[in-house]
Coordinates of C-alpha atoms in Angstrom, one line a residue:
M16 CA 366.6 123.4 128.7
A17 CA 366.2 119.7 127.9
Q18 CA 364.6 117.6 130.6
V19 CA 366.0 114.4 131.9
P20 CA 364.0 111.7 130.1
Q21 CA 362.4 108.7 131.7
T22 CA 363.2 105.3 130.4
F23 CA 360.2 103.4 131.5
F24 CA 356.7 104.2 132.6
D25 CA 357.3 104.1 136.3
A26 CA 355.9 106.4 139.0
L27 CA 358.4 109.1 138.3
A28 CA 357.3 109.0 134.6
V29 CA 353.6 109.4 135.7
R30 CA 354.6 112.4 137.8
S31 CA 356.7 114.0 135.1
W32 CA 354.0 113.5 132.5
C33 CA 351.3 115.1 134.6
G34 CA 353.6 118.1 135.3
H35 CA 354.5 118.6 131.7
A36 CA 350.9 118.2 130.6
L37 CA 349.6 120.7 133.1
R38 CA 352.1 123.3 132.1
A39 CA 351.3 122.7 128.4
L40 CA 347.6 123.1 129.0
G41 CA 348.2 126.1 131.0
R42 CA 350.1 127.7 128.2
A43 CA 347.4 126.7 125.6
R44 CA 344.3 127.3 127.7
E45 CA 343.2 130.6 126.3
E46 CA 343.9 129.5 122.8
I47 CA 341.9 126.3 123.2
D48 CA 339.1 128.2 124.8
A49 CA 339.1 130.6 121.8
I50 CA 338.6 127.9 119.1
N51 CA 335.7 126.0 120.8
V52 CA 332.8 125.6 118.3
Y53 CA 331.2 122.4 119.3
P54 CA 328.8 121.5 120.7
V55 CA 327.8 124.4 123.2
A56 CA 328.8 128.0 123.3
D57 CA 330.5 128.3 126.6
G58 CA 334.2 128.8 125.5
D59 CA 335.9 126.8 128.3
T60 CA 337.4 123.6 126.8
G61 CA 340.9 124.7 127.6
T62 CA 339.9 125.7 131.1
N63 CA 338.1 122.3 131.6
L64 CA 341.1 120.3 130.4
Y65 CA 343.4 122.2 132.6
L66 CA 341.3 121.8 135.7
T67 CA 340.9 118.0 135.0
L68 CA 344.6 117.5 134.6
E69 CA 345.3 119.7 137.6
S70 CA 343.2 117.4 139.7
A71 CA 345.1 114.3 138.4
A72 CA 348.4 116.0 139.0
A73 CA 347.5 116.9 142.5
A74 CA 346.5 113.3 143.2
V75 CA 349.8 112.0 142.0
E76 CA 351.7 114.6 144.1
A77 CA 349.7 113.6 147.2
V78 CA 350.8 110.0 146.8
F79 CA 354.5 111.1 146.4
S80 CA 354.2 113.4 149.5
G81 CA 352.8 110.4 151.6
Y82 CA 355.8 108.3 150.8
E83 CA 358.4 111.1 151.2
A84 CA 356.9 112.0 154.6
G85 CA 357.0 108.5 155.8
A86 CA 360.2 107.2 154.4
G87 CA 362.2 110.1 153.2
Q88 CA 362.8 112.0 150.0
D89 CA 364.1 109.0 148.1
A90 CA 360.9 107.0 148.6
A91 CA 358.5 106.7 145.8
P92 CA 355.2 104.9 145.2
S93 CA 354.8 102.0 142.8
P94 CA 353.7 102.6 139.2
A95 CA 350.3 101.1 140.0
E96 CA 349.8 103.5 142.9
A97 CA 350.8 106.6 140.8
L98 CA 348.6 105.5 137.9
H99 CA 345.6 104.8 140.1
A100 CA 346.0 108.3 141.6
M101 CA 346.3 109.9 138.3
A102 CA 343.1 108.2 137.0
H103 CA 341.2 108.8 140.2
G104 CA 342.2 112.5 140.4
A105 CA 341.1 113.1 136.8
L106 CA 337.7 111.3 137.4
I107 CA 336.8 113.3 140.5
G108 CA 338.0 116.6 139.0
A109 CA 336.8 116.2 135.4
R110 CA 335.1 119.3 134.1
G111 CA 332.9 119.6 131.1
N112 CA 332.6 117.2 128.0
S113 CA 336.3 117.6 127.2
G114 CA 337.6 117.0 130.8
T115 CA 335.2 114.0 131.2
I116 CA 336.5 112.4 128.1
L117 CA 340.2 113.1 129.0
A118 CA 339.5 111.5 132.4
Q119 CA 338.4 108.3 130.7
L120 CA 341.4 108.4 128.4
L121 CA 343.7 108.5 131.4
R122 CA 341.7 105.8 133.2
G123 CA 341.9 103.5 130.1
M124 CA 345.6 104.0 129.9
A125 CA 346.0 103.4 133.7
Q126 CA 344.0 100.1 133.5
V127 CA 346.5 98.6 130.9
L128 CA 349.6 100.1 132.4
T129 CA 348.7 99.0 136.0
A130 CA 348.1 95.4 134.7
G131 CA 351.5 95.6 133.1
A132 CA 353.2 96.5 136.3
G133 CA 351.2 94.2 138.6
Q134 CA 348.8 95.5 141.1
D135 CA 351.5 96.2 143.6
G136 CA 353.6 97.9 140.9
T137 CA 356.4 95.3 141.2
G138 CA 355.2 92.8 138.7
G139 CA 352.6 90.2 139.2
P140 CA 351.7 86.9 137.4
G141 CA 352.2 87.5 133.8
A142 CA 353.3 91.0 134.3
T143 CA 356.4 92.5 132.8
A144 CA 359.3 93.8 134.9
H145 CA 359.0 97.3 133.3
I146 CA 356.2 99.2 131.5
D147 CA 357.8 99.9 128.1
G148 CA 356.7 100.5 124.5
P149 CA 354.5 97.5 124.0
E150 CA 352.5 98.2 127.1
L151 CA 352.2 101.9 126.1
R152 CA 350.9 100.9 122.6
L153 CA 348.2 98.7 124.2
A154 CA 347.3 101.5 126.7
L155 CA 346.8 104.1 124.0
R156 CA 344.5 101.7 122.1
H157 CA 342.5 100.8 125.2
A158 CA 342.2 104.4 126.1
A159 CA 340.8 105.4 122.8
D160 CA 338.4 102.6 122.8
S161 CA 337.1 103.1 126.3
A162 CA 336.6 106.8 125.7
R163 CA 334.5 106.1 122.6
R164 CA 332.4 103.6 124.6
A165 CA 331.9 106.2 127.3
V166 CA 330.2 108.7 124.8
A167 CA 326.5 107.9 124.0
H168 CA 326.7 109.1 120.5
P169 CA 330.3 109.4 119.2
V170 CA 331.0 112.0 116.5
E171 CA 334.0 112.0 114.1
G172 CA 336.1 115.2 113.9
T173 CA 336.4 115.4 117.7
V174 CA 338.9 114.4 120.4
L175 CA 337.7 110.8 119.8
S176 CA 339.0 110.8 116.3
V177 CA 342.3 112.3 117.5
A178 CA 342.7 109.7 120.2
S179 CA 341.9 106.8 117.7
A180 CA 344.4 108.2 115.2
A181 CA 347.1 108.4 118.0
A182 CA 346.5 104.8 119.0
E183 CA 346.6 103.6 115.4
A184 CA 349.9 105.4 114.7
A185 CA 351.5 104.1 117.8
G186 CA 350.4 100.6 117.1
D187 CA 352.7 100.4 114.0
V188 CA 355.8 101.4 115.9
E189 CA 358.4 99.0 117.5
G190 CA 360.6 100.5 120.3
G191 CA 360.5 102.0 123.8
C192 CA 358.1 104.6 125.2
G193 CA 359.8 107.5 123.5
A194 CA 359.3 106.1 120.1
V195 CA 355.8 105.1 120.8
A196 CA 354.9 108.6 122.3
R197 CA 356.4 110.3 119.2
A198 CA 354.4 108.2 116.8
A199 CA 351.1 108.8 118.8
Y200 CA 351.8 112.6 118.9
A201 CA 352.5 112.7 115.1
G202 CA 349.3 110.7 114.4
A203 CA 347.3 113.0 116.7
V204 CA 348.6 116.1 114.9
T205 CA 347.7 114.7 111.5
A206 CA 344.2 113.8 112.7
L207 CA 343.7 117.2 114.3
A208 CA 344.4 118.9 111.0
A209 CA 341.7 116.7 109.4
T210 CA 338.9 117.6 111.9
P211 CA 337.4 120.5 110.0
G212 CA 336.8 118.2 107.0
Q213 CA 335.0 115.8 109.4
L214 CA 332.8 118.3 111.2
A215 CA 330.9 121.0 109.3
V216 CA 330.8 123.4 112.3
L217 CA 334.6 123.4 112.5
E218 CA 334.9 124.0 108.8
R219 CA 332.5 127.0 108.9
A220 CA 334.4 128.5 111.7
G221 CA 337.8 127.8 110.1
V222 CA 339.2 126.1 113.3
V223 CA 340.4 122.6 114.4
D224 CA 338.7 120.6 117.1
A225 CA 339.4 122.2 120.5
G226 CA 339.4 119.0 122.5
G227 CA 341.6 117.3 120.0
R228 CA 344.0 120.3 120.3
G229 CA 344.1 119.8 124.0
L230 CA 344.9 116.1 123.6
V231 CA 347.8 117.0 121.3
A232 CA 349.2 119.1 124.1
V233 CA 348.9 116.1 126.5
L234 CA 350.6 113.8 124.0
A235 CA 353.3 116.4 123.5
A236 CA 354.0 116.2 127.2
L237 CA 354.2 112.5 126.9
V238 CA 356.9 112.8 124.3
E239 CA 358.8 115.3 126.5
T240 CA 358.6 112.9 129.4
F241 CA 360.4 110.0 127.6
T242 CA 362.7 112.0 125.3
G243 CA 363.6 115.1 127.4
E244 CA 362.4 117.4 124.6
A245 CA 359.1 118.9 123.7
P246 CA 358.3 118.1 120.0
G247 CA 358.6 121.1 117.6
A248 CA 356.0 119.9 115.2
A249 CA 353.6 122.1 113.2
V250 CA 350.3 122.0 115.1
P251 CA 347.1 123.1 113.2
V252 CA 345.1 125.7 114.9
R253 CA 343.1 127.6 112.2
G254 CA 343.6 127.6 108.4
A255 CA 347.4 127.5 108.7
Y256 CA 349.9 125.7 110.9
A257 CA 351.6 127.2 114.0
R258 CA 355.2 126.1 114.7
V259 CA 355.6 125.1 118.3
A260 CA 359.0 125.5 119.6
P261 CA 359.9 123.5 122.8
G262 CA 358.5 125.2 125.9
T263 CA 356.9 128.1 124.1
D264 CA 353.3 129.2 123.6
M265 CA 351.4 128.3 120.4
E266 CA 350.5 131.1 118.1
R267 CA 347.2 132.4 119.5
P268 CA 344.4 132.3 117.0
A269 CA 341.9 135.1 116.4
A270 CA 338.4 134.5 117.8
P271 CA 336.2 132.3 115.5
A272 CA 333.9 134.2 113.2
S273 CA 330.5 134.9 114.4
G274 CA 327.5 133.0 113.0
P275 CA 325.8 129.8 113.7
G276 CA 328.1 127.5 115.6
A277 CA 331.0 129.8 115.3
A278 CA 331.2 131.2 118.8
G279 CA 333.5 129.7 121.3
A280 CA 331.9 126.5 122.6
E281 CA 332.9 123.6 124.9
D282 CA 334.1 120.7 122.7
A283 CA 333.5 117.1 122.9
G284 CA 333.3 113.9 120.9
C285 CA 329.6 113.5 121.2
R286 CA 326.4 114.6 119.5
G287 CA 325.6 117.9 121.0
G288 CA 323.6 121.2 120.9
A289 CA 325.5 123.4 118.6
E290 CA 322.4 124.1 116.6
P291 CA 319.6 126.5 117.7
G292 CA 317.1 124.9 120.1
G293 CA 319.7 122.8 122.0
P294 CA 319.4 122.0 125.7
G295 CA 319.7 124.8 128.1
Y296 CA 321.6 123.2 131.0
E297 CA 324.8 121.3 131.6
V298 CA 324.6 118.9 134.5
I299 CA 327.7 117.2 136.0
Y300 CA 328.0 115.1 139.1
L301 CA 330.0 112.3 140.7
L302 CA 327.9 109.1 141.3
E303 CA 328.4 106.2 143.5
A304 CA 326.4 103.3 141.9
D305 CA 326.9 99.8 140.5
D306 CA 327.3 98.9 136.9
A307 CA 323.7 97.8 136.3
A308 CA 322.2 101.0 137.8
V309 CA 324.6 103.1 135.6
D310 CA 323.5 101.3 132.5
R311 CA 319.9 102.2 133.3
L312 CA 320.9 105.7 134.0
R313 CA 322.6 106.0 130.6
D314 CA 319.3 105.0 128.9
R315 CA 317.4 107.5 131.1
L316 CA 319.7 110.4 130.5
D317 CA 320.0 109.7 126.7
G318 CA 316.2 110.2 126.5
L319 CA 316.4 113.5 128.5
G320 CA 319.1 115.4 126.5
D321 CA 322.4 115.0 124.6
S322 CA 326.2 115.3 125.0
L323 CA 325.9 112.4 127.4
V324 CA 329.3 111.1 128.7
V325 CA 329.5 108.7 131.6
V326 CA 333.0 107.7 132.6
G327 CA 334.5 105.7 135.5
G328 CA 333.9 102.3 137.1
D329 CA 334.4 100.3 140.2
G330 CA 331.5 102.0 141.9
L331 CA 332.5 105.6 141.1
W332 CA 331.3 107.5 138.0
N333 CA 331.4 111.0 136.5
V334 CA 328.3 111.9 134.7
H335 CA 327.9 114.7 132.2
V336 CA 324.8 115.6 130.1
H337 CA 323.1 118.6 128.5
V338 CA 319.4 118.8 129.2
D339 CA 316.5 121.2 129.5
D340 CA 315.2 119.6 132.8
A341 CA 318.3 119.8 135.1
G342 CA 316.2 118.5 138.0
A343 CA 315.2 115.4 136.1
A344 CA 318.8 114.6 135.4
V345 CA 319.7 114.8 139.1
E346 CA 316.7 112.8 140.1
A347 CA 317.8 110.1 137.7
G348 CA 321.2 110.0 139.4
I349 CA 319.5 109.7 142.8
E350 CA 317.5 106.8 141.6
A351 CA 320.8 105.1 140.3
G352 CA 322.9 105.7 143.5
R353 CA 324.3 108.6 145.4
P354 CA 325.1 111.7 143.3
Y355 CA 327.3 114.4 144.8
R356 CA 329.4 117.4 143.7
I357 CA 326.5 118.3 141.6
R358 CA 327.2 121.2 139.1
I359 CA 324.4 122.7 137.0
T360 CA 325.3 125.4 134.5
H361 CA 322.8 127.4 132.6
F362 CA 323.9 128.1 129.0
G363 CA 322.2 131.5 129.1
R364 CA 319.4 133.2 127.3
G365 CA 320.6 134.3 123.8
D366 CA 323.6 131.9 123.5
V367 CA 324.5 130.0 120.4
H368 CA 321.3 127.8 120.8
T369 CA 319.0 130.9 120.3
R370 CA 321.2 133.5 118.6
G371 CA 324.2 131.7 117.0
G372 CA 326.4 134.6 117.9
V373 CA 328.7 135.9 120.7
L374 CA 327.2 136.8 124.0
P375 CA 327.5 140.4 125.1
P376 CA 329.9 140.8 128.1
R377 CA 328.2 140.6 131.5
E378 CA 328.9 143.7 133.7
R379 CA 331.3 142.9 136.5
A380 CA 330.1 143.3 140.1
Q381 CA 332.2 145.5 142.2
R382 CA 332.9 143.0 145.0
A383 CA 332.3 139.3 145.7
V384 CA 333.2 136.6 148.3
V385 CA 334.5 133.2 147.2
A386 CA 334.5 130.5 149.8
V387 CA 335.5 126.9 150.1
V388 CA 332.9 125.0 152.0
P389 CA 333.0 121.4 153.3
G390 CA 329.4 120.3 152.8
E391 CA 326.2 120.9 150.7
G392 CA 324.4 122.5 153.7
L393 CA 327.0 125.1 154.3
A394 CA 327.3 125.7 150.6
G395 CA 323.6 126.7 150.7
L396 CA 324.1 128.9 153.7
Y397 CA 327.1 130.7 152.1
T398 CA 325.3 131.0 148.8
E399 CA 322.2 132.6 150.5
A400 CA 324.6 135.1 152.0
G401 CA 325.9 136.1 148.5
A402 CA 329.1 134.1 148.4
T403 CA 330.4 132.0 145.4
T404 CA 331.2 128.6 146.8
V405 CA 333.6 125.8 146.0
L406 CA 332.5 122.4 147.5
A407 CA 335.3 120.4 149.2
R408 CA 334.3 116.8 149.7
P409 CA 336.0 114.7 152.4
G410 CA 339.4 113.7 151.1
E411 CA 338.9 115.7 148.0
P412 CA 340.3 119.2 148.6
P413 CA 339.9 121.6 145.6
A414 CA 342.8 122.5 143.4
S415 CA 343.9 126.1 142.8
G416 CA 342.4 126.0 139.3
E417 CA 338.9 125.4 140.9
L418 CA 339.4 128.4 143.1
V419 CA 340.4 130.5 140.1
E420 CA 337.4 129.3 138.2
A421 CA 335.2 130.3 141.1
V422 CA 336.7 133.8 141.1
R423 CA 335.9 134.0 137.4
R424 CA 332.4 132.9 138.1
A425 CA 332.0 135.6 140.7
H426 CA 332.8 138.1 137.9
A427 CA 333.8 140.9 140.3
R428 CA 336.5 143.6 140.2
E429 CA 337.3 142.8 143.9
V430 CA 337.1 139.4 145.5
V431 CA 337.5 138.2 149.1
L432 CA 338.8 134.6 149.3
L433 CA 338.0 132.4 152.3
P434 CA 339.8 129.0 152.1
N435 CA 338.2 127.8 155.4
D436 CA 341.0 125.2 155.9
A437 CA 344.5 125.6 157.1
E438 CA 345.7 123.0 154.6
L439 CA 344.4 125.1 151.7
R440 CA 346.5 128.2 152.4
H441 CA 349.1 127.5 149.7
T442 CA 346.4 126.5 147.2
A443 CA 344.4 129.6 147.9
A444 CA 347.5 131.8 147.7
A445 CA 348.3 130.4 144.3
A446 CA 344.7 130.9 143.1
A447 CA 344.8 134.5 144.4
E448 CA 348.0 135.2 142.5
E449 CA 346.6 133.8 139.3
A450 CA 343.4 135.9 139.6
R451 CA 345.5 139.0 140.3
A452 CA 347.4 138.4 137.1
E453 CA 343.9 138.5 135.3
G454 CA 343.3 141.9 136.7
V455 CA 341.1 141.0 139.7
R456 CA 341.9 142.6 143.1
V457 CA 342.0 139.7 145.6
A458 CA 342.3 139.7 149.3
L459 CA 343.0 136.3 151.0
I460 CA 341.6 136.0 154.5
P461 CA 343.4 132.9 156.0
T462 CA 340.3 131.3 157.6
R463 CA 341.0 127.9 158.9
S464 CA 337.5 126.6 159.4
A465 CA 334.1 127.1 157.9
V466 CA 332.8 128.6 161.2
Q467 CA 335.5 131.4 160.9
G468 CA 334.2 131.9 157.3
I469 CA 330.7 132.3 158.7
A470 CA 331.9 134.9 161.1
A471 CA 333.7 136.8 158.4
L472 CA 330.7 136.7 156.0
A473 CA 328.4 138.0 158.7
V474 CA 330.3 141.3 158.8
H475 CA 330.8 141.7 155.1
E476 CA 329.5 144.9 153.7
P477 CA 330.1 145.4 150.0
E478 CA 329.4 149.1 150.2
R479 CA 332.4 149.7 152.4
R480 CA 335.8 150.5 151.1
F481 CA 337.5 147.2 150.0
D482 CA 340.4 147.6 152.6
E483 CA 338.0 148.3 155.4
D484 CA 335.8 145.4 154.5
V485 CA 338.8 143.0 154.4
V486 CA 340.0 144.3 157.9
Q487 CA 336.5 143.8 159.4
M488 CA 336.1 140.4 158.0
T489 CA 339.6 139.4 159.0
S490 CA 339.0 140.6 162.5
A491 CA 335.8 138.7 162.8
A492 CA 337.4 135.5 161.6
G493 CA 340.3 135.9 163.9
A494 CA 338.1 136.4 166.9
T495 CA 336.4 133.1 166.3
R496 CA 337.9 130.1 167.9
Y497 CA 337.1 126.9 166.1
A498 CA 336.8 123.2 166.9
E499 CA 335.6 119.9 165.3
V500 CA 334.5 116.5 166.5
T501 CA 335.5 113.6 164.4
V502 CA 336.3 109.9 164.6
A503 CA 339.9 108.5 164.6
E504 CA 340.7 106.3 161.6
R505 CA 343.8 104.7 163.3
Q506 CA 345.8 104.5 166.5
S507 CA 347.8 107.6 166.9
W508 CA 349.7 109.7 169.5
T509 CA 348.0 113.0 170.2
M510 CA 348.4 115.9 172.6
A511 CA 345.6 114.4 174.7
G512 CA 347.1 110.9 174.7
I513 CA 347.0 107.8 172.6
C514 CA 343.7 107.4 170.6
Q515 CA 342.5 104.1 169.0
A516 CA 340.7 103.7 165.8
G517 CA 337.1 104.4 166.4
D518 CA 337.6 106.9 169.3
V519 CA 335.8 110.2 169.1
L520 CA 338.2 113.1 169.0
G521 CA 337.6 116.7 169.9
L522 CA 340.0 119.1 168.1
I523 CA 340.4 122.6 169.2
E524 CA 342.3 125.0 166.8
G525 CA 343.6 121.9 165.1
D526 CA 345.0 120.0 168.0
V527 CA 343.4 117.0 169.8
A528 CA 342.1 118.2 173.1
V529 CA 339.6 115.5 174.1
I530 CA 339.4 111.7 173.4
G531 CA 336.1 110.0 174.1
S532 CA 333.7 107.3 173.1
D533 CA 330.5 109.3 172.7
V534 CA 330.1 112.0 170.2
T535 CA 327.7 114.3 172.1
A536 CA 329.7 113.9 175.4
T537 CA 332.9 114.7 173.6
A538 CA 331.3 117.8 172.0
E539 CA 330.1 119.0 175.4
A540 CA 333.7 118.6 176.7
V541 CA 335.0 120.6 173.8
L542 CA 332.4 123.4 174.4
D543 CA 333.3 123.6 178.0
R544 CA 337.0 124.0 177.3
M545 CA 336.3 126.7 174.6
L546 CA 333.8 128.7 176.8
Q547 CA 336.2 128.7 179.8
A548 CA 337.9 131.6 178.0
G549 CA 334.6 133.4 177.5
G550 CA 332.4 133.9 174.4
E551 CA 329.1 135.5 173.3
L552 CA 328.0 133.2 170.4
V553 CA 328.4 129.5 169.8
T554 CA 328.0 128.3 166.2
I555 CA 327.4 124.5 165.7
V556 CA 327.4 122.9 162.3
L557 CA 326.0 119.4 162.3
G558 CA 327.2 116.8 159.8
D559 CA 324.9 114.1 158.4
D560 CA 326.5 111.5 160.7
A561 CA 326.1 113.4 163.9
P562 CA 323.6 111.9 166.4
P563 CA 320.2 113.3 166.0
E564 CA 320.0 114.4 169.7
A565 CA 323.4 116.3 169.6
A566 CA 322.1 119.7 168.7
D567 CA 319.4 119.7 171.5
R568 CA 321.9 118.6 174.1
L569 CA 324.4 121.0 173.1
E570 CA 322.0 124.0 173.0
A571 CA 320.7 122.9 176.4
R572 CA 324.3 122.7 177.7
V573 CA 325.1 126.3 176.7
R574 CA 321.7 127.6 177.8
E575 CA 322.0 126.1 181.3
S576 CA 325.7 126.6 182.0
Y577 CA 326.5 129.9 180.1
L578 CA 323.6 132.2 180.5
A579 CA 325.0 135.1 178.4
V580 CA 325.9 133.0 175.4
D581 CA 323.7 132.5 172.4
T582 CA 323.6 129.5 170.2
V583 CA 323.0 129.0 166.4
V584 CA 322.8 125.6 164.8
Y585 CA 323.3 124.8 161.1
R586 CA 323.0 121.6 159.0
G587 CA 326.2 121.0 157.1
G588 CA 325.5 117.9 155.2
R589 CA 328.3 115.5 154.2
Q590 CA 331.0 117.6 155.6
G591 CA 333.7 115.1 156.9
A592 CA 333.6 116.2 160.5
L593 CA 330.7 115.1 162.7
L594 CA 330.5 118.6 164.2
L595 CA 332.0 122.0 163.7
V596 CA 332.1 124.4 166.6
G597 CA 332.9 128.1 166.6
V598 CA 332.9 130.5 169.6
E599 CA 333.0 134.2 169.1

């Protein structure tokens, strides 16, 4: 059914575009994964593009939800707010080469479109009243140029070529957003068909560029946003064209032929390691640093490896590189600023670098635990206990696609999923359903705090029957009362009275129970309230910003006042809350 088209590039158009693009990439994900041949054989371009777009869409939805909660269903953010959310969400959620470049394309578009709307979205000095065709043409051009600048060594026949062709085609069109989007899409399709002639590895495998194919899907969603109909153009996949009817899947290609560079590989627009002897690790991290430090980092990383892409700005960057020395790449980030959400992936012995063929399938484990954790310290603790972890930074909850990807990484027939946050219950449920559709048996235990997850993991026994294991883990989690100590960001009404910005809050089971001025004293008051109902074990997880003396004082409090209660203390790192407390 035809969708109601948007006239101008307002906040609703941003929301609609993200939704259409996410669905399009979801339909095409497996197909895009299957045609990856450059630069590294890890077969996840479609997945990385989907996860990146999912993060962007979730950020836009969060902005809309905030307005709807405060001012009703008819309230909406400004175009600038929606565009900023889209760009930021893509930046912090970017995965792989392709996702990182897509994040820069979206950021480049947002920079121009935001300027067209005025920083408040209502039109500023020199700004137009509406974001229309002329602004969209400029945005596509700036996006293509900024993405090319973000890549250390641009290569033609990749997503960069497709983005440039889309911008050039759109630049010749007069009219509104719909006409410009159609022209950009048509130019991208033509450029995509030409990619095998530009890049030998594509020609040998008989496929088009995977990242470029993903961008075509995103541009098709842009057409649908402004015309109400998905384009039914012929999109090249392999040697022939696949006709794409509106709202349907593309014809799925066969797997690329085996041989050097012909296995599925993550695509990008940069010089990479498709040939034997390439780097062994992919390193990705977010980085807080100034522009000068990032310039030095680019030079340093360029000397360490290849496939270097650095995107972002305004103090926050996403860094992607392929190297042999992953530690050196991380150390370079530490010298430049503060790296976090660090992901290191080993391409594997016998991959395309060393064999040039398809990897044999890895045997599935019988059972695994996948857990969301709020800090690096807890991530290490959970990993040591055998869990596959998803790191949730403060204010950056993981999307369902990240949880699904973690289930895939766990590579098990049975998976126990621990969201460890009440706000993630719907996200985790959606991820569980998607994993079940892929043939994985998934049990979701509704843990509301990382300390409940610790309790569940402590009784996990992979040798037990699955149902029995899930029952025991659920029982242990449910028997653990949880609390946290944090700092109020603004004045607010709570169950314990009115708090002011900067007050220390003690939350028990999600509700504010104590308002204080001292972190340790507030934590002691929280502990006393929790232990009034009894308990045998107290678990304390200290965040980086907790006072150094807090652990000793709390342990002493328990030891002196509750003789039969044991205490265990963990370091959680940058976990958002100053302290997490569990009582079993």
